[in-house]
Amino acid sequence: MNLLIPLLALSSSVITPDMVTQLSELEKNDPHQALKVYKKSREDYLRSFSLEAVQYHRVALKAANDLTDWPTFLSILETLKQPELTPYTSKKTLHIINDIGVAYRLNNQFDDAIAHFKCAIDKTSNAHQTAALKANIAIVYRIQGQPSVGFRLLDSIEFKVLNTPIRAGINVVKGNLSLHLGETTAAIQSYQEAIKLFKEENKIRDSIRVEFNIMTAALLEKNLSLYQTYRTNAETKIKDFNIDNSDFLTFLDMVSHAISMRDTVELETSKTALLLNELAKNDDANESVRLLLKSLKLDNVISAEQQRKPIEPLLEAKLGAHWCEEMR
């Protein structure tokens, strides 16, 4: 019996650096397909113990996060806890804890999210990693209605030394904070810089999602020309990259029409109320919808019940305890 496990490990499929790269590139623009590929091959690699194996599972973890596929996310976490992977997960501990923090944030479990981001910060002195983690905490503060606190956190980041992917992400965070502080011009500039950087990294899907932020900012400025510039071919883009923003686009068009006609009646119908109920569940759209309705003096259209609350079933607390000693 003692010989069986080593033999199984030796006979298992080996994950190569090229496989990690291929799955990572797929995850950037098509997380649905990335998870399909991962799930199809997962059983073959469960007995593969290497740094490449950890990276392969982590790419799938990111895809599950992006799709809020919590059963898959939790299953991958259990895989990463295998004792045989410990020598390799120890080199990626910070990234795994950050992934868990992002999952909590996406599920609106904000205290759990901040606890995990802070745990990760305590494990690094790297400027890039610290910046990304601070940006994730700033996102939580923004969602909780404290954009000024988030901005102060970003001000402590050494921006010039950061690499392209992190600068892209932080520009999105800065744009969102600016938008919530009513600084739409600054927000648009940050978003445009993020789009440029995302395209440099071939993260086209992320760049398209940021275009929706610019469309929101343009409507807040009542700049219909800028709105139309980014509105062009939007249906095709979200279809090609599996972005669930068709309802959001419908709403933005309704706002554009209301601004053009100086008439908000269409936004106050029962049909629109049903649309808003759906958009309240969309992480990309939720805050933008609120800002736009407020700008049109239609705050009352969204009820208090649609404010962000933790999504049931809740993710179990302290998912990162395996890597965060203070949580045990």
mmCIF file of C-alpha atoms in Angstrom:
data_model
loop_
_atom_site.group_PDB
_atom_site.id
_atom_site.type_symbol
_atom_site.label_atom_id
_atom_site.label_comp_id
_atom_site.label_asym_id
_atom_site.label_seq_id
_atom_site.Cartn_x
_atom_site.Cartn_y
_atom_site.Cartn_z
ATOM 1 C CA MET A 1 0.000 0.000 0.000
ATOM 2 C CA ASN A 2 2.859 2.374 0.774
ATOM 3 C CA LEU A 3 4.144 1.881 -2.767
ATOM 4 C CA LEU A 4 0.787 2.588 -4.385
ATOM 5 C CA ILE A 5 0.630 6.344 -3.799
ATOM 6 C CA PRO A 6 4.083 7.068 -5.266
ATOM 7 C CA LEU A 7 3.232 4.889 -8.250
ATOM 8 C CA LEU A 8 -0.036 6.734 -8.762
ATOM 9 C CA ALA A 9 1.758 10.049 -8.572
ATOM 10 C CA LEU A 10 4.313 8.949 -11.118
ATOM 11 C CA SER A 11 1.635 7.685 -13.485
ATOM 12 C CA SER A 12 -0.438 10.874 -13.269
ATOM 13 C CA SER A 13 -0.479 13.406 -16.048
ATOM 14 C CA VAL A 14 2.116 16.123 -15.759
ATOM 15 C CA ILE A 15 1.121 19.786 -15.949
ATOM 16 C CA THR A 16 3.600 21.715 -18.066
ATOM 17 C CA PRO A 17 4.350 25.464 -18.076
ATOM 18 C CA ASP A 18 2.799 25.668 -21.549
ATOM 19 C CA MET A 19 -0.470 24.224 -20.238
ATOM 20 C CA VAL A 20 -0.561 26.848 -17.493
ATOM 21 C CA THR A 21 0.080 29.606 -20.027
ATOM 22 C CA GLN A 22 -2.619 28.330 -22.384
ATOM 23 C CA LEU A 23 -5.241 28.090 -19.638
ATOM 24 C CA SER A 24 -4.234 31.523 -18.326
ATOM 25 C CA GLU A 25 -4.610 33.125 -21.764
ATOM 26 C CA LEU A 26 -8.011 31.465 -22.166
ATOM 27 C CA GLU A 27 -9.128 32.661 -18.713
ATOM 28 C CA LYS A 28 -8.341 36.287 -19.594
ATOM 29 C CA ASN A 29 -11.047 36.478 -22.265
ATOM 30 C CA ASP A 30 -13.245 33.401 -21.811
ATOM 31 C CA PRO A 31 -13.460 32.196 -18.192
ATOM 32 C CA HIS A 32 -16.422 29.945 -19.089
ATOM 33 C CA GLN A 33 -14.322 28.002 -21.574
ATOM 34 C CA ALA A 34 -11.311 28.017 -19.246
ATOM 35 C CA LEU A 35 -13.366 26.282 -16.552
ATOM 36 C CA LYS A 36 -14.692 23.760 -19.068
ATOM 37 C CA VAL A 37 -11.145 22.861 -20.088
ATOM 38 C CA TYR A 38 -10.076 22.639 -16.443
ATOM 39 C CA LYS A 39 -13.010 20.469 -15.369
ATOM 40 C CA LYS A 40 -12.516 18.129 -18.312
ATOM 41 C CA SER A 41 -8.894 17.473 -17.363
ATOM 42 C CA ARG A 42 -9.058 17.971 -13.597
ATOM 43 C CA GLU A 43 -9.215 14.301 -12.590
ATOM 44 C CA ASP A 44 -6.066 13.640 -14.614
ATOM 45 C CA TYR A 45 -4.112 16.205 -12.615
ATOM 46 C CA LEU A 46 -5.297 15.660 -9.061
ATOM 47 C CA ARG A 47 -2.193 13.562 -8.361
ATOM 48 C CA SER A 48 0.153 16.000 -10.056
ATOM 49 C CA PHE A 49 2.193 17.807 -7.403
ATOM 50 C CA SER A 50 4.308 20.694 -8.674
ATOM 51 C CA LEU A 51 4.397 24.476 -8.851
ATOM 52 C CA GLU A 52 2.812 24.207 -12.308
ATOM 53 C CA ALA A 53 -0.028 22.189 -10.798
ATOM 54 C CA VAL A 54 -0.666 24.915 -8.220
ATOM 55 C CA GLN A 55 -0.618 27.581 -10.923
ATOM 56 C CA TYR A 56 -3.005 25.528 -13.081
ATOM 57 C CA HIS A 57 -5.492 25.180 -10.219
ATOM 58 C CA ARG A 58 -5.119 28.893 -9.429
ATOM 59 C CA VAL A 59 -6.018 29.944 -12.964
ATOM 60 C CA ALA A 60 -9.207 27.895 -12.619
ATOM 61 C CA LEU A 61 -9.787 29.477 -9.201
ATOM 62 C CA LYS A 62 -9.687 32.926 -10.833
ATOM 63 C CA ALA A 63 -12.131 31.797 -13.525
ATOM 64 C CA ALA A 64 -14.518 30.427 -10.892
ATOM 65 C CA ASN A 65 -14.254 33.766 -9.069
ATOM 66 C CA ASP A 66 -15.056 35.693 -12.224
ATOM 67 C CA LEU A 67 -18.154 33.556 -12.769
ATOM 68 C CA THR A 68 -19.063 33.392 -9.038
ATOM 69 C CA ASP A 69 -19.117 29.605 -9.405
ATOM 70 C CA TRP A 70 -18.720 28.895 -5.701
ATOM 71 C CA PRO A 71 -19.047 25.076 -5.754
ATOM 72 C CA THR A 72 -16.146 24.893 -8.225
ATOM 73 C CA PHE A 73 -14.207 27.557 -6.311
ATOM 74 C CA LEU A 74 -14.509 25.632 -3.038
ATOM 75 C CA SER A 75 -13.612 22.349 -4.712
ATOM 76 C CA ILE A 76 -10.400 23.863 -6.119
ATOM 77 C CA LEU A 77 -9.530 25.281 -2.695
ATOM 78 C CA GLU A 78 -9.761 21.784 -1.220
ATOM 79 C CA THR A 79 -7.462 20.506 -3.961
ATOM 80 C CA LEU A 80 -4.908 23.194 -3.100
ATOM 81 C CA LYS A 81 -4.942 22.089 0.557
ATOM 82 C CA GLN A 82 -3.511 18.659 -0.293
ATOM 83 C CA PRO A 83 -0.417 18.064 1.886
ATOM 84 C CA GLU A 84 1.559 17.007 -1.178
ATOM 85 C CA LEU A 85 1.073 20.497 -2.654
ATOM 86 C CA THR A 86 2.237 22.349 0.465
ATOM 87 C CA PRO A 87 5.841 22.857 -0.740
ATOM 88 C CA TYR A 88 4.414 24.565 -3.822
ATOM 89 C CA THR A 89 1.354 26.400 -2.433
ATOM 90 C CA SER A 90 3.727 27.995 0.094
ATOM 91 C CA LYS A 91 5.161 29.948 -2.849
ATOM 92 C CA LYS A 92 1.690 31.138 -3.881
ATOM 93 C CA THR A 93 0.101 31.621 -0.462
ATOM 94 C CA LEU A 94 -0.468 35.343 -0.883
ATOM 95 C CA HIS A 95 -2.197 34.872 -4.250
ATOM 96 C CA ILE A 96 -4.510 32.151 -2.933
ATOM 97 C CA ILE A 97 -5.514 34.278 0.074
ATOM 98 C CA ASN A 98 -6.176 37.209 -2.258
ATOM 99 C CA ASP A 99 -8.378 34.996 -4.469
ATOM 100 C CA ILE A 100 -10.382 34.054 -1.382
ATOM 101 C CA GLY A 101 -10.724 37.724 -0.420
ATOM 102 C CA VAL A 102 -12.028 38.532 -3.900
ATOM 103 C CA ALA A 103 -14.592 35.728 -3.606
ATOM 104 C CA TYR A 104 -15.896 37.168 -0.343
ATOM 105 C CA ARG A 105 -16.046 40.654 -1.911
ATOM 106 C CA LEU A 106 -18.020 39.357 -4.895
ATOM 107 C CA ASN A 107 -20.416 37.664 -2.486
ATOM 108 C CA ASN A 108 -20.799 40.920 -0.517
ATOM 109 C CA GLN A 109 -19.175 39.436 2.621
ATOM 110 C CA PHE A 110 -17.066 42.517 3.144
ATOM 111 C CA ASP A 111 -15.641 41.923 6.615
ATOM 112 C CA ASP A 112 -14.382 38.504 5.536
ATOM 113 C CA ALA A 113 -12.914 40.046 2.374
ATOM 114 C CA ILE A 114 -10.949 42.728 4.239
ATOM 115 C CA ALA A 115 -9.687 40.193 6.799
ATOM 116 C CA HIS A 116 -8.217 38.058 4.012
ATOM 117 C CA PHE A 117 -6.708 40.992 2.111
ATOM 118 C CA LYS A 118 -5.027 42.194 5.320
ATOM 119 C CA CYS A 119 -3.743 38.686 6.008
ATOM 120 C CA ALA A 120 -2.197 38.661 2.528
ATOM 121 C CA ILE A 121 -0.614 42.113 3.006
ATOM 122 C CA ASP A 122 1.081 40.875 6.169
ATOM 123 C CA LYS A 123 2.767 38.170 4.106
ATOM 124 C CA THR A 124 4.521 40.409 1.569
ATOM 125 C CA SER A 125 6.878 43.363 1.240
ATOM 126 C CA ASN A 126 6.587 43.334 -2.560
ATOM 127 C CA ALA A 127 5.357 46.702 -3.907
ATOM 128 C CA HIS A 128 3.294 45.145 -6.721
ATOM 129 C CA GLN A 129 1.523 42.694 -4.450
ATOM 130 C CA THR A 130 0.908 45.261 -1.720
ATOM 131 C CA ALA A 131 -0.550 47.686 -4.263
ATOM 132 C CA ALA A 132 -2.954 45.101 -5.663
ATOM 133 C CA LEU A 133 -4.117 44.142 -2.175
ATOM 134 C CA LYS A 134 -4.619 47.773 -1.137
ATOM 135 C CA ALA A 135 -6.650 48.296 -4.312
ATOM 136 C CA ASN A 136 -8.851 45.334 -3.380
ATOM 137 C CA ILE A 137 -9.455 46.839 0.070
ATOM 138 C CA ALA A 138 -10.234 50.203 -1.565
ATOM 139 C CA ILE A 139 -12.894 48.471 -3.685
ATOM 140 C CA VAL A 140 -14.587 47.211 -0.532
ATOM 141 C CA TYR A 141 -14.560 50.700 1.007
ATOM 142 C CA ARG A 142 -16.093 52.102 -2.183
ATOM 143 C CA ILE A 143 -18.876 49.513 -2.159
ATOM 144 C CA GLN A 144 -19.515 50.330 1.499
ATOM 145 C CA GLY A 145 -19.950 54.005 0.616
ATOM 146 C CA GLN A 146 -16.520 55.227 1.728
ATOM 147 C CA PRO A 147 -14.744 56.205 -1.528
ATOM 148 C CA SER A 148 -12.623 58.864 0.205
ATOM 149 C CA VAL A 149 -11.145 56.207 2.504
ATOM 150 C CA GLY A 150 -10.392 54.101 -0.556
ATOM 151 C CA PHE A 151 -8.639 57.012 -2.266
ATOM 152 C CA ARG A 152 -6.444 57.628 0.774
ATOM 153 C CA LEU A 153 -5.405 53.999 0.661
ATOM 154 C CA LEU A 154 -4.472 54.273 -3.030
ATOM 155 C CA ASP A 155 -2.464 57.439 -2.325
ATOM 156 C CA SER A 156 -0.076 55.316 -0.270
ATOM 157 C CA ILE A 157 0.834 53.200 -3.319
ATOM 158 C CA GLU A 158 4.102 53.724 -5.233
ATOM 159 C CA PHE A 159 2.369 53.844 -8.600
ATOM 160 C CA LYS A 160 5.433 54.378 -10.824
ATOM 161 C CA VAL A 161 7.072 51.076 -9.904
ATOM 162 C CA LEU A 162 4.033 48.923 -10.714
ATOM 163 C CA ASN A 163 3.770 46.523 -13.630
ATOM 164 C CA THR A 164 1.183 46.852 -16.411
ATOM 165 C CA PRO A 165 -1.526 44.453 -15.134
ATOM 166 C CA ILE A 166 -1.572 46.017 -11.669
ATOM 167 C CA ARG A 167 -1.545 49.569 -13.054
ATOM 168 C CA ALA A 168 -4.519 48.628 -15.238
ATOM 169 C CA GLY A 169 -6.495 47.282 -12.294
ATOM 170 C CA ILE A 170 -5.671 50.228 -10.066
ATOM 171 C CA ASN A 171 -6.767 52.666 -12.783
ATOM 172 C CA VAL A 172 -10.161 50.960 -12.793
ATOM 173 C CA VAL A 173 -10.360 51.283 -9.005
ATOM 174 C CA LYS A 174 -9.330 54.963 -9.209
ATOM 175 C CA GLY A 175 -11.952 55.557 -11.882
ATOM 176 C CA ASN A 176 -14.684 53.980 -9.783
ATOM 177 C CA LEU A 177 -13.679 55.987 -6.714
ATOM 178 C CA SER A 178 -13.621 59.210 -8.757
ATOM 179 C CA LEU A 179 -17.051 58.406 -10.140
ATOM 180 C CA HIS A 180 -18.479 58.017 -6.640
ATOM 181 C CA LEU A 181 -16.903 61.320 -5.616
ATOM 182 C CA GLY A 182 -18.559 63.080 -8.558
ATOM 183 C CA GLU A 183 -15.279 63.583 -10.441
ATOM 184 C CA THR A 184 -16.404 62.193 -13.798
ATOM 185 C CA THR A 185 -13.634 63.718 -15.927
ATOM 186 C CA ALA A 186 -10.946 62.164 -13.734
ATOM 187 C CA ALA A 187 -12.868 58.888 -13.800
ATOM 188 C CA ILE A 188 -12.957 58.816 -17.607
ATOM 189 C CA GLN A 189 -9.217 59.495 -17.794
ATOM 190 C CA SER A 190 -8.498 56.617 -15.412
ATOM 191 C CA TYR A 191 -10.793 54.269 -17.333
ATOM 192 C CA GLN A 192 -9.218 55.160 -20.664
ATOM 193 C CA GLU A 193 -5.752 54.487 -19.266
ATOM 194 C CA ALA A 194 -6.980 51.142 -17.901
ATOM 195 C CA ILE A 195 -8.366 50.145 -21.298
ATOM 196 C CA LYS A 196 -5.046 50.956 -22.969
ATOM 197 C CA LEU A 197 -3.128 48.883 -20.412
ATOM 198 C CA PHE A 198 -5.553 45.943 -20.539
ATOM 199 C CA LYS A 199 -5.199 45.805 -24.322
ATOM 200 C CA GLU A 200 -1.418 45.756 -23.963
ATOM 201 C CA GLU A 201 -1.869 42.622 -21.847
ATOM 202 C CA ASN A 202 -4.375 41.095 -24.311
ATOM 203 C CA LYS A 203 -7.096 41.335 -21.659
ATOM 204 C CA ILE A 204 -9.743 42.350 -24.162
ATOM 205 C CA ARG A 205 -12.622 41.094 -22.025
ATOM 206 C CA ASP A 206 -11.542 43.324 -19.150
ATOM 207 C CA SER A 207 -11.149 46.314 -21.491
ATOM 208 C CA ILE A 208 -14.716 45.838 -22.748
ATOM 209 C CA ARG A 209 -16.069 45.749 -19.203
ATOM 210 C CA VAL A 210 -14.319 49.065 -18.501
ATOM 211 C CA GLU A 211 -15.997 50.574 -21.572
ATOM 212 C CA PHE A 212 -19.273 50.218 -19.664
ATOM 213 C CA ASN A 213 -17.758 52.332 -16.877
ATOM 214 C CA ILE A 214 -16.938 55.023 -19.426
ATOM 215 C CA MET A 215 -20.470 54.873 -20.830
ATOM 216 C CA THR A 216 -21.777 55.399 -17.295
ATOM 217 C CA ALA A 217 -19.446 58.359 -16.731
ATOM 218 C CA ALA A 218 -20.407 59.857 -20.101
ATOM 219 C CA LEU A 219 -24.100 59.718 -19.178
ATOM 220 C CA LEU A 220 -23.382 61.270 -15.787
ATOM 221 C CA GLU A 221 -21.771 64.149 -17.703
ATOM 222 C CA LYS A 222 -24.688 64.053 -20.166
ATOM 223 C CA ASN A 223 -22.073 63.676 -22.896
ATOM 224 C CA LEU A 224 -24.122 61.684 -25.418
ATOM 225 C CA SER A 225 -21.427 61.901 -28.090
ATOM 226 C CA LEU A 226 -18.877 60.141 -25.872
ATOM 227 C CA TYR A 227 -21.542 57.626 -24.875
ATOM 228 C CA GLN A 228 -22.211 56.743 -28.514
ATOM 229 C CA THR A 229 -18.488 56.380 -29.201
ATOM 230 C CA TYR A 230 -18.198 53.569 -26.658
ATOM 231 C CA ARG A 231 -21.716 52.253 -27.320
ATOM 232 C CA THR A 232 -20.790 51.271 -30.901
ATOM 233 C CA ASN A 233 -20.817 47.473 -31.405
ATOM 234 C CA ALA A 234 -21.370 46.889 -27.690
ATOM 235 C CA GLU A 235 -23.846 44.034 -28.313
ATOM 236 C CA THR A 236 -21.326 42.176 -30.453
ATOM 237 C CA LYS A 237 -18.531 42.676 -27.942
ATOM 238 C CA ILE A 238 -20.444 41.351 -24.930
ATOM 239 C CA LYS A 239 -21.674 38.388 -26.954
ATOM 240 C CA ASP A 240 -18.217 37.513 -28.259
ATOM 241 C CA PHE A 241 -16.648 37.679 -24.802
ATOM 242 C CA ASN A 242 -19.504 36.176 -22.754
ATOM 243 C CA ILE A 243 -20.103 39.305 -20.677
ATOM 244 C CA ASP A 244 -23.522 39.299 -19.046
ATOM 245 C CA ASN A 245 -24.253 42.989 -19.592
ATOM 246 C CA SER A 246 -27.172 42.961 -22.034
ATOM 247 C CA ASP A 247 -29.640 44.186 -19.374
ATOM 248 C CA PHE A 248 -27.137 46.824 -18.302
ATOM 249 C CA LEU A 249 -26.823 48.005 -21.909
ATOM 250 C CA THR A 250 -30.612 48.221 -22.187
ATOM 251 C CA PHE A 251 -30.686 50.387 -19.066
ATOM 252 C CA LEU A 252 -27.881 52.650 -20.320
ATOM 253 C CA ASP A 253 -29.744 53.163 -23.589
ATOM 254 C CA MET A 254 -32.864 54.077 -21.632
ATOM 255 C CA VAL A 255 -30.893 56.659 -19.659
ATOM 256 C CA SER A 256 -29.351 58.016 -22.871
ATOM 257 C CA HIS A 257 -32.831 58.357 -24.363
ATOM 258 C CA ALA A 258 -34.156 60.051 -21.209
ATOM 259 C CA ILE A 259 -31.316 62.595 -21.314
ATOM 260 C CA SER A 260 -31.813 63.208 -25.027
ATOM 261 C CA MET A 261 -35.594 63.662 -24.701
ATOM 262 C CA ARG A 262 -35.428 65.318 -21.255
ATOM 263 C CA ASP A 263 -38.080 62.854 -20.155
ATOM 264 C CA THR A 264 -37.601 60.181 -17.475
ATOM 265 C CA VAL A 265 -41.065 58.602 -17.638
ATOM 266 C CA GLU A 266 -39.777 55.393 -19.221
ATOM 267 C CA LEU A 267 -37.441 54.874 -16.250
ATOM 268 C CA GLU A 268 -40.342 54.942 -13.803
ATOM 269 C CA THR A 269 -42.461 52.107 -15.233
ATOM 270 C CA SER A 270 -43.132 48.709 -13.648
ATOM 271 C CA LYS A 271 -41.249 47.087 -16.552
ATOM 272 C CA THR A 272 -38.160 49.117 -15.684
ATOM 273 C CA ALA A 273 -38.560 48.147 -12.032
ATOM 274 C CA LEU A 274 -38.208 44.479 -13.042
ATOM 275 C CA LEU A 275 -35.082 45.327 -15.027
ATOM 276 C CA LEU A 276 -33.611 47.160 -12.048
ATOM 277 C CA ASN A 277 -34.260 44.130 -9.841
ATOM 278 C CA GLU A 278 -32.082 42.068 -12.173
ATOM 279 C CA LEU A 279 -29.376 44.731 -12.404
ATOM 280 C CA ALA A 280 -29.101 44.863 -8.621
ATOM 281 C CA LYS A 281 -27.562 41.362 -8.879
ATOM 282 C CA ASN A 282 -24.995 42.455 -11.485
ATOM 283 C CA ASP A 283 -21.689 43.474 -9.898
ATOM 284 C CA ASP A 284 -20.691 45.486 -12.980
ATOM 285 C CA ALA A 285 -23.970 47.382 -13.114
ATOM 286 C CA ASN A 286 -25.285 47.814 -9.575
ATOM 287 C CA GLU A 287 -23.384 50.921 -8.491
ATOM 288 C CA SER A 288 -23.576 52.545 -11.938
ATOM 289 C CA VAL A 289 -27.356 52.177 -11.971
ATOM 290 C CA ARG A 290 -27.636 53.910 -8.612
ATOM 291 C CA LEU A 291 -25.380 56.789 -9.644
ATOM 292 C CA LEU A 292 -27.292 57.360 -12.882
ATOM 293 C CA LEU A 293 -30.704 57.277 -11.221
ATOM 294 C CA LYS A 294 -29.472 59.697 -8.562
ATOM 295 C CA SER A 295 -28.204 62.066 -11.275
ATOM 296 C CA LEU A 296 -31.716 62.050 -12.754
ATOM 297 C CA LYS A 297 -33.289 62.611 -9.318
ATOM 298 C CA LEU A 298 -34.845 59.137 -9.407
ATOM 299 C CA ASP A 299 -33.291 57.750 -6.197
ATOM 300 C CA ASN A 300 -36.695 56.474 -5.103
ATOM 301 C CA VAL A 301 -36.935 54.100 -8.073
ATOM 302 C CA ILE A 302 -34.667 51.564 -6.315
ATOM 303 C CA SER A 303 -35.958 50.413 -2.942
ATOM 304 C CA ALA A 304 -33.798 49.990 0.131
ATOM 305 C CA GLU A 305 -34.276 46.235 -0.184
ATOM 306 C CA GLN A 306 -32.081 46.279 -3.275
ATOM 307 C CA GLN A 307 -29.039 47.530 -1.368
ATOM 308 C CA ARG A 308 -26.134 45.082 -1.439
ATOM 309 C CA LYS A 309 -26.381 42.289 1.072
ATOM 310 C CA PRO A 310 -24.405 39.055 1.469
ATOM 311 C CA ILE A 311 -25.597 36.533 -1.105
ATOM 312 C CA GLU A 312 -27.119 33.294 0.170
ATOM 313 C CA PRO A 313 -25.831 30.717 0.686
ATOM 314 C CA LEU A 314 -22.953 32.499 2.401
ATOM 315 C CA LEU A 315 -19.393 31.379 1.871
ATOM 316 C CA GLU A 316 -18.098 29.830 5.070
ATOM 317 C CA ALA A 317 -16.017 32.194 7.214
ATOM 318 C CA LYS A 318 -12.211 31.861 7.382
ATOM 319 C CA LEU A 319 -11.793 29.941 4.136
ATOM 320 C CA GLY A 320 -8.172 31.051 4.187
ATOM 321 C CA ALA A 321 -7.398 29.643 7.639
ATOM 322 C CA HIS A 322 -5.253 26.926 6.061
ATOM 323 C CA TRP A 323 -2.862 29.705 4.997
ATOM 324 C CA CYS A 324 -3.683 32.453 7.558
ATOM 325 C CA GLU A 325 -2.446 31.283 10.944
ATOM 326 C CA GLU A 326 -4.273 34.047 12.839
ATOM 327 C CA MET A 327 -7.632 32.690 11.608
ATOM 328 C CA ARG A 328 -7.201 29.233 13.093
#
